Amino acid sequence: MIFDTKGKEIGIYAICIDGKIAYIGQSKQLPVRAQTHERNIRKGDSCEGNWYPLAKQFYEHGHSIELKILEEVE
């Protein structure tokens, strides 16, 4: 899993599975939000969103999951 915010703090991001956008979000604390997403995917946490267990299954079957910054906001 690649969840590198490249030093950016505020922005709009996408979580991609095999290069295809699975989720779009925004955050004023991108590094913290990226950590939260990664943790919830690894746990398959269904309390935080129904897509985490599915993303965990994709990850466990060798699919790539990464966070991409779509737009940085000043």
Coordinates of C-alpha atoms in Angstrom, one line a residue:
M1 CA 0.0 0.0 0.0
I2 CA 1.4 3.4 -0.9
F3 CA -0.1 6.3 1.1
D4 CA 2.5 9.0 0.6
T5 CA 1.2 12.6 0.8
K6 CA 4.5 14.0 -0.5
G7 CA 4.6 16.6 2.2
K8 CA 1.2 18.1 1.2
E9 CA -1.0 19.0 4.1
I10 CA -4.4 20.2 2.6
G11 CA -6.0 18.9 -0.5
I12 CA -8.3 16.6 -2.4
Y13 CA -7.1 13.0 -2.8
A14 CA -8.1 9.7 -4.4
I15 CA -7.6 6.2 -3.2
C16 CA -6.9 4.0 -6.2
I17 CA -7.1 0.3 -6.6
D18 CA -5.0 -0.9 -9.5
G19 CA -4.9 2.6 -10.8
K20 CA -8.7 3.1 -10.8
I21 CA -10.3 5.6 -8.4
A22 CA -12.2 3.8 -5.6
Y23 CA -12.7 6.8 -3.3
I24 CA -12.3 10.6 -3.4
G25 CA -11.9 12.7 -0.3
Q26 CA -10.6 15.9 1.1
S27 CA -8.7 16.8 4.2
K28 CA -7.0 19.6 6.0
Q29 CA -4.6 17.0 7.5
L30 CA -3.6 14.8 4.6
P31 CA -0.9 12.8 6.4
V32 CA -3.3 12.0 9.3
R33 CA -6.1 11.1 7.0
A34 CA -3.8 8.9 4.9
Q35 CA -2.8 7.0 8.0
T36 CA -6.4 6.5 9.0
H37 CA -7.4 5.1 5.6
E38 CA -4.4 2.8 5.6
R39 CA -5.1 1.5 9.1
N40 CA -8.8 1.0 8.3
I41 CA -8.1 -0.9 5.1
R42 CA -5.6 -3.2 6.8
K43 CA -8.1 -3.9 9.6
G44 CA -11.1 -4.2 7.2
D45 CA -13.0 -1.8 9.5
S46 CA -16.6 -1.8 8.6
C47 CA -17.5 0.7 11.2
E48 CA -15.8 3.5 9.4
G49 CA -17.2 2.8 5.9
N50 CA -18.5 -0.2 4.0
W51 CA -15.7 -0.1 1.4
Y52 CA -12.8 -0.9 3.8
P53 CA -13.5 -4.7 4.1
L54 CA -13.7 -4.8 0.3
A55 CA -10.4 -2.8 -0.1
K56 CA -8.8 -5.2 2.4
Q57 CA -9.7 -8.2 0.3
F58 CA -8.3 -6.5 -2.8
Y59 CA -5.0 -5.8 -0.9
E60 CA -4.8 -9.3 0.4
H61 CA -5.1 -10.7 -3.1
G62 CA -2.2 -8.6 -4.4
H63 CA -3.9 -5.6 -5.9
S64 CA -2.1 -2.3 -5.6
I65 CA -3.7 0.4 -3.4
E66 CA -2.4 3.9 -3.4
L67 CA -3.3 7.4 -2.4
K68 CA -3.0 10.1 -5.1
I69 CA -3.2 13.8 -4.4
L70 CA -5.6 15.2 -7.0
E71 CA -5.3 18.9 -6.0
E72 CA -3.3 20.7 -3.3
V73 CA -5.1 23.5 -1.6
E74 CA -3.2 26.4 -0.1

